[in-house]
Amino acid sequence: MKNKLNYIDLFAGAGGLSEGFKRAGFEPIAHVEMMEAACFTMRTRSTYYHLKENGFESKYHAYLRDDITRGELYRDIPKEILDAVIHAPIGKATNDAIFQQIDQNLNGIKEVDLIIGGPPCQAYSLVGRARSENNMKSDSRNFLYVQYAEYLQRYQPKMFVFENVIGLKSAGEGIYLKHMEKLFKKKGYSIELFTVNARDFGVLQNRRRVIIIGWKMDSIPNLPDLGNLKTDNKTQVGRLFDDLPELQAGEGVEKFRRYEKKADEYLYNCHIRNGIDIVTQHVARPHTDQDLEIYRIAVDKWKNKQERLNYNDLPSRLQTHKNRKSFFDRFKVVADDLEYSQTVVAHIAKDGHYYIHPDITQNRSLTVREAARLQSFPDDFYFEGASTRGQRTAAFTQIGNAVPPLMAYSIANLINELLCQRT
C-alpha cells in the first residue's frame, strides 16, 4: 500500500484547513496552534479519526451524546496522536521547542510533503487596519510569515499552501507581499498567488481569500487558476438550517439533539451530514428585548422588501450606539433565499447581531452549529472550550477564524494530484 502524503499544519486554528487535507487522504505530522481551546478541538478531532479508522467510532458518538467526558474520550488514545497537536505560539522564542516536538513526530519519516497554514489575519485585514490608529504598522503579526519561512527551511517540504485574507495584497501598499515572495525565494521556493472565494468551492458563504501555493524551484508544477475553479451550486442558504431543531433565544442543549427532518442533498454531498442522528452545540444565545425587536425589524425588511436594515433607519429609541457614521449594517439577516451568506468572522463570538436567523418565528442569532455549517464543517466536528467543554465564545472564535473545510478539500485534491505527478 502506498504511503499517504503528509503535512505539517502551522497556525492551525481549529483545523478547518487540515480537515480538508485529511479528508483528501493526507496524514498530519503535527498541528501547531497558540489557542488552547483550538488545540483541544484538534485533539478531539484527531481522536475521532483514530477511533473511526480502528472501528471504534461508537466511542466518539458516546462523547457527542454526553455519555462520557473528554478525559474518558482521550483515554487509551496513543500518546503520539494527542501530542501531534502542539500548543505554542510560533516565534523565535518557541521555534526550537516546536522543532523538537515535530522532529519526534516525524518518527522515521524522511520527507515532508507539504506545509499548510496561514498566520493570524488581523494585521492584514482591511477591517482591522481601518480600526487601527497606525494602520497596524507596528503589529508583530505582520511578520509572522518570516517564522513560516523558518519551517520551510528546516523541513524542506515539496510544496506549501499559505492562506490569508484578501487584505494581504494591499497591506503596506503591497510591501509585505513583495518581502514575502523575496524571502520564500531565498528559502528555495517559487510562489503563485490566487484570489479565491469560498462560494466558488460550494461553500454557502461569500468569503474572499488569498491562497499562496509555493513549490521548490527545481520543479515547475502545472498549476490551474484556483480563482477559476467553480462548483455549480444552486442550493439556498436556508437549506442549511431546515433540518435543525427550532429554537427561541436562550434555548437549546449543548449535547445530543436529533435532527428535525430529512436533510437537503447538499448537506450530504458536502460532508456536513454524515449518517449519525446527533446534533451538538445547537444552543441559541439569549438576547435583550431591544435586540429581539431590532431582529424582527431586520427580518421583516428583508422578507417583505428584500432590503437590508440601515441602523440609522431604526426608531430613535432603539439607536443606542454612538457611532452613527459607520457600520450601518451592524444588524444583518443571514438571508435564507440567497445562494451564499455574508462572511463569517470571529466577531460572531462577541455578539450575533450580524448573523440574525432568517426565521422570524425563532427570532434569534445563529447557533454555533449553524455558523459551523455556513463554514462547511461537518456536524460531527466538535468545537472545544479551553478547560471545559462547550464554551460558546471559544467555539465561535474558532469557527470565524477557520478555513472552510469544503474549500480546503478542493485545494487538497489539487495538491494531491500535483505531488503524485512528481513521484
XYZ file of C-alpha atoms in Angstrom:
423
model
C 0.000 0.000 0.000
C 1.350 3.415 -0.952
C 2.140 5.696 1.963
C -0.148 8.671 2.411
C 1.143 12.129 1.644
C 1.924 14.012 4.858
C 1.767 17.603 6.057
C 2.686 19.959 8.889
C -0.101 22.346 9.888
C 1.077 25.782 11.123
C -1.145 28.421 12.732
C -3.662 25.602 12.666
C -6.642 27.171 14.449
C -9.488 24.710 14.870
C -8.233 22.699 11.913
C -10.538 23.744 9.049
C -7.709 23.652 6.518
C -6.426 20.404 7.988
C -9.900 18.851 7.837
C -9.945 19.294 4.075
C -6.487 17.779 3.653
C -7.253 14.875 5.967
C -10.461 14.174 4.047
C -8.437 14.184 0.805
C -6.149 11.447 2.155
C -3.220 13.392 3.631
C -1.809 12.405 7.020
C -0.844 15.103 9.548
C 2.579 15.076 11.176
C 1.849 17.943 13.555
C -0.539 20.825 14.184
C 0.883 23.968 15.799
C -1.541 26.430 17.414
C -1.385 29.006 20.209
C -5.080 29.000 21.241
C -5.665 26.408 23.939
C -9.317 25.809 23.067
C -8.450 25.201 19.403
C -5.802 22.691 20.465
C -8.412 20.739 22.417
C -10.655 20.881 19.343
C -7.909 19.367 17.186
C -7.108 16.694 19.756
C -10.770 15.743 19.814
C -10.855 15.660 16.010
C -7.666 13.581 15.843
C -9.238 11.222 18.369
C -12.324 10.957 16.165
C -10.240 9.933 13.154
C -8.236 7.410 15.167
C -11.379 5.805 16.560
C -13.090 5.781 13.156
C -10.097 4.241 11.401
C -9.923 1.495 14.021
C -13.625 0.636 14.177
C -14.417 2.336 17.491
C -16.417 5.302 16.210
C -19.196 4.464 18.699
C -16.984 5.792 21.494
C -16.891 9.164 19.772
C -20.665 9.067 19.384
C -20.903 8.449 23.135
C -18.954 11.643 23.664
C -21.313 13.610 21.417
C -24.236 12.194 23.417
C -22.529 13.372 26.626
C -22.268 9.800 27.929
C -18.522 10.136 28.553
C -16.196 13.012 29.443
C -13.410 14.434 27.312
C -10.890 12.720 29.578
C -12.621 9.399 29.015
C -12.687 10.050 25.260
C -8.921 10.619 25.225
C -8.221 7.578 27.393
C -6.370 4.823 25.509
C -5.665 7.135 22.531
C -1.979 6.727 21.575
C 0.114 9.489 23.105
C 1.707 10.380 19.783
C -1.714 11.276 18.326
C -2.574 13.702 21.120
C 0.991 15.048 21.229
C 0.853 15.812 17.498
C -1.173 18.883 18.493
C 1.429 21.347 19.761
C 0.074 24.163 21.929
C 2.531 27.013 21.402
C 2.833 30.383 19.655
C 5.129 30.289 16.650
C 8.081 32.643 17.055
C 11.785 32.986 17.807
C 11.344 32.166 21.489
C 9.439 28.929 20.861
C 10.567 27.593 17.491
C 13.354 25.377 18.844
C 10.973 23.626 21.236
C 8.382 23.225 18.475
C 11.032 21.856 16.101
C 11.976 19.292 18.732
C 8.381 18.106 19.071
C 7.823 17.959 15.313
C 11.078 16.022 14.887
C 9.804 13.451 17.378
C 6.532 13.207 15.457
C 8.404 12.529 12.212
C 9.294 9.124 13.668
C 11.254 7.890 10.689
C 9.509 9.985 8.031
C 12.292 11.084 5.704
C 10.436 13.644 3.616
C 7.799 16.226 4.448
C 5.425 16.542 1.515
C 3.597 19.699 2.494
C 3.316 22.579 4.961
C -0.087 24.248 5.229
C -1.480 27.173 7.211
C -1.572 30.928 7.378
C -0.621 33.379 10.146
C -3.363 35.230 12.057
C -5.004 37.601 9.612
C -5.800 40.658 11.762
C -2.651 42.506 10.728
C -3.590 42.200 7.037
C -7.350 42.528 7.468
C -8.904 45.573 5.811
C -11.321 45.929 8.731
C -8.535 45.561 11.289
C -6.429 48.211 9.593
C -9.393 50.566 9.366
C -9.906 50.348 13.118
C -6.205 50.751 13.964
C -4.723 54.179 14.692
C -1.499 53.428 12.796
C -2.932 51.066 10.172
C -1.474 48.144 12.215
C 2.042 49.003 11.005
C 3.525 48.121 14.407
C 1.628 44.844 14.750
C 4.103 41.966 15.130
C 1.717 39.675 13.273
C 2.709 41.494 10.070
C 5.934 39.492 10.155
C 4.786 36.008 11.100
C 5.435 34.942 7.516
C 9.126 35.187 8.482
C 8.521 32.438 11.030
C 6.615 30.416 8.425
C 9.723 30.593 6.240
C 11.844 29.154 9.075
C 9.726 25.990 8.941
C 10.123 25.816 5.182
C 13.883 25.992 5.609
C 14.009 23.344 8.305
C 11.629 20.759 6.823
C 12.034 21.428 3.081
C 8.520 20.390 2.045
C 7.900 19.712 -1.620
C 5.139 22.331 -1.612
C 3.300 24.645 0.757
C -0.164 26.227 0.975
C -0.469 29.616 2.667
C -3.990 31.022 3.291
C -4.824 34.560 4.324
C -7.255 37.453 3.967
C -7.632 39.466 0.798
C -6.078 42.476 2.561
C -2.672 40.820 2.333
C -2.432 42.081 -1.240
C -2.747 45.736 -0.207
C -1.229 45.723 3.310
C 1.688 48.137 3.472
C 0.880 49.092 -0.124
C 1.935 45.608 -1.153
C 5.324 45.677 0.567
C 4.616 42.682 2.832
C 3.710 40.540 -0.144
C 6.856 41.604 -2.003
C 9.019 40.827 1.025
C 7.221 37.516 1.435
C 7.934 36.474 -2.145
C 11.581 37.501 -1.801
C 12.013 35.596 1.464
C 10.342 32.424 0.179
C 12.576 32.549 -2.891
C 15.604 32.842 -0.615
C 14.447 29.655 1.113
C 14.239 27.902 -2.252
C 10.574 28.300 -3.172
C 8.684 29.947 -6.002
C 5.121 31.070 -5.315
C 1.916 31.896 -7.100
C -0.900 33.884 -5.528
C -4.573 33.205 -6.196
C -7.608 35.226 -5.167
C -10.457 32.846 -4.395
C -13.970 32.913 -2.980
C -15.242 30.075 -0.798
C -18.622 30.185 -2.531
C -16.944 29.028 -5.761
C -15.994 25.805 -3.977
C -19.568 25.050 -2.900
C -19.445 26.814 0.483
C -22.667 28.788 1.060
C -20.763 31.880 2.111
C -19.211 34.916 0.453
C -15.645 34.575 1.732
C -12.829 36.038 -0.372
C -9.337 34.865 0.478
C -5.783 34.718 -0.817
C -4.170 31.325 -1.389
C -0.431 31.218 -1.985
C 0.941 27.966 -3.367
C 4.690 27.506 -3.159
C 6.950 24.859 -4.626
C 10.631 24.053 -4.710
C 12.288 25.942 -7.514
C 13.766 22.785 -9.025
C 10.278 21.816 -10.222
C 7.525 23.648 -12.078
C 4.025 22.340 -11.291
C 1.214 22.758 -13.779
C -0.966 24.931 -11.556
C -4.525 25.662 -12.660
C -6.004 29.030 -11.708
C -7.731 28.424 -8.382
C -9.758 31.554 -8.946
C -11.425 29.914 -11.948
C -12.419 26.711 -10.199
C -16.205 26.821 -9.970
C -18.693 24.494 -8.328
C -22.219 24.516 -9.688
C -24.246 25.341 -6.581
C -27.949 26.110 -6.738
C -28.648 25.478 -3.059
C -30.010 28.320 -0.981
C -28.700 29.170 2.480
C -31.954 28.274 4.174
C -31.412 24.609 3.307
C -28.502 24.612 5.763
C -30.883 25.184 8.680
C -34.087 23.326 7.707
C -33.307 20.028 9.426
C -32.141 21.546 12.732
C -34.422 21.847 15.790
C -36.200 25.197 16.007
C -35.091 27.342 18.938
C -36.051 30.546 20.651
C -33.423 32.914 22.045
C -31.738 31.279 25.044
C -32.941 27.767 24.219
C -31.061 24.611 23.275
C -28.755 21.972 24.723
C -25.029 21.588 24.204
C -25.082 17.871 23.502
C -27.283 15.318 21.783
C -30.171 16.832 19.899
C -31.745 14.986 16.977
C -32.452 16.288 13.504
C -35.953 17.588 12.835
C -36.336 16.279 9.289
C -34.598 14.759 6.292
C -31.651 16.836 5.133
C -31.168 18.627 1.850
C -28.967 16.649 -0.543
C -26.358 19.408 -0.336
C -25.664 18.569 3.323
C -24.703 15.012 2.400
C -22.765 15.871 -0.744
C -20.660 18.409 1.165
C -19.990 16.084 4.115
C -21.946 18.188 6.625
C -24.489 15.474 7.446
C -22.587 12.257 7.992
C -25.002 9.480 8.823
C -25.428 9.893 12.587
C -28.503 11.337 14.277
C -26.664 13.536 16.776
C -26.690 17.345 16.774
C -24.378 19.224 19.138
C -23.706 22.862 20.006
C -27.118 23.968 18.769
C -27.783 26.483 21.539
C -29.254 29.934 20.910
C -27.840 32.979 22.630
C -30.105 34.913 24.971
C -30.919 38.408 23.697
C -32.310 41.575 25.204
C -35.838 42.669 24.348
C -34.358 45.586 22.418
C -32.176 43.322 20.278
C -35.098 40.997 19.589
C -37.190 43.934 18.408
C -34.398 45.016 16.061
C -34.048 41.446 14.789
C -37.766 41.358 13.935
C -37.479 44.635 12.032
C -34.414 43.386 10.119
C -36.036 40.077 9.136
C -39.311 41.727 8.173
C -37.479 44.263 6.000
C -35.623 41.525 4.146
C -38.577 39.174 3.761
C -41.015 41.789 2.527
C -38.827 44.300 0.712
C -35.542 42.464 0.028
C -33.807 45.339 1.786
C -31.094 45.354 4.428
C -31.595 47.245 7.665
C -29.765 50.560 7.918
C -29.097 51.266 11.577
C -29.986 54.936 11.179
C -33.473 53.978 9.968
C -34.358 52.385 13.300
C -36.663 54.256 15.686
C -34.537 56.614 17.766
C -35.338 54.722 20.969
C -33.546 51.680 19.506
C -30.448 53.594 18.369
C -28.151 53.208 21.372
C -24.790 53.124 19.575
C -22.939 56.437 19.500
C -21.283 55.767 16.148
C -23.899 56.763 13.562
C -21.475 57.389 10.697
C -20.206 53.871 10.008
C -21.211 50.220 10.367
C -24.775 50.979 9.273
C -25.321 47.240 8.696
C -24.324 46.096 12.180
C -27.619 44.166 12.260
C -27.860 41.791 9.327
C -30.020 38.802 8.446
C -28.465 35.610 7.096
C -30.815 35.544 4.113
C -32.259 32.090 3.533
C -33.250 32.795 -0.088
C -29.721 33.595 -1.318
C -27.059 31.154 -2.511
C -24.469 32.419 -0.037
C -24.317 34.315 3.249
C -22.166 37.180 4.429
C -18.658 36.282 5.616
C -18.484 34.541 8.975
C -15.790 36.268 11.044
C -14.512 35.900 14.603
C -16.571 38.893 15.773
C -19.508 36.497 15.921
C -18.031 35.479 19.277
C -18.884 38.916 20.701
C -22.500 39.153 19.564
C -24.798 37.694 16.941
C -26.184 40.938 15.518
C -24.553 40.446 12.117
C -25.865 36.880 11.900
C -29.623 37.013 12.511
C -31.550 33.812 11.828
C -33.909 34.290 8.849
C -36.895 32.623 10.550
C -38.761 35.426 12.320
C -40.666 32.904 14.451
C -37.378 31.848 16.045
C -36.144 35.448 16.335
C -32.535 34.965 17.389
C -28.973 34.920 16.124
C -27.242 31.830 14.778
C -26.073 28.986 16.977
C -22.559 27.540 16.922
C -23.784 24.618 14.807
C -25.445 26.904 12.258
C -22.326 29.055 11.965
C -20.229 25.898 11.588
C -22.478 24.763 8.741
C -22.014 28.095 6.965
C -18.292 27.346 7.179
C -18.968 23.784 5.833
C -17.778 21.987 8.987
C -19.295 18.508 9.377
C -21.875 18.085 12.126
C -19.664 15.605 13.999
C -16.942 18.245 14.329
C -16.978 19.376 17.972
C -15.511 22.747 18.974
C -13.958 22.596 22.412
C -13.504 25.224 25.076
C -10.253 25.638 26.992
C -10.504 23.853 30.339
C -14.110 22.693 29.970
C -16.329 21.730 27.079
C -18.946 23.842 25.444
C -17.656 27.379 25.797
C -19.633 29.230 23.160
C -17.289 32.196 22.791
C -14.294 29.960 22.103
C -16.294 27.915 19.606
C -17.498 30.965 17.670
C -13.952 32.395 17.589
C -12.574 29.169 16.156
C -15.294 28.991 13.518
C -14.885 32.615 12.447
C -11.113 32.239 12.048
C -11.257 28.932 10.196
C -10.732 27.956 6.584
C -13.912 26.287 5.251
C -13.130 22.546 5.066
C -15.030 22.191 1.786
C -12.780 24.752 0.108
C -9.718 23.174 1.725
C -10.793 19.758 0.397
C -10.840 21.018 -3.212
C -7.413 22.595 -2.829
C -6.082 19.439 -1.152
C -7.234 17.268 -4.056
C -5.411 19.578 -6.450
C -2.209 19.462 -4.384
C -2.525 15.691 -4.142
C -2.583 15.410 -7.926
C 0.412 17.737 -8.298
C 2.506 15.879 -5.714
C 1.617 12.488 -7.155
C 2.826 13.683 -10.558
C 6.251 14.231 -9.026
C 6.627 10.722 -7.583
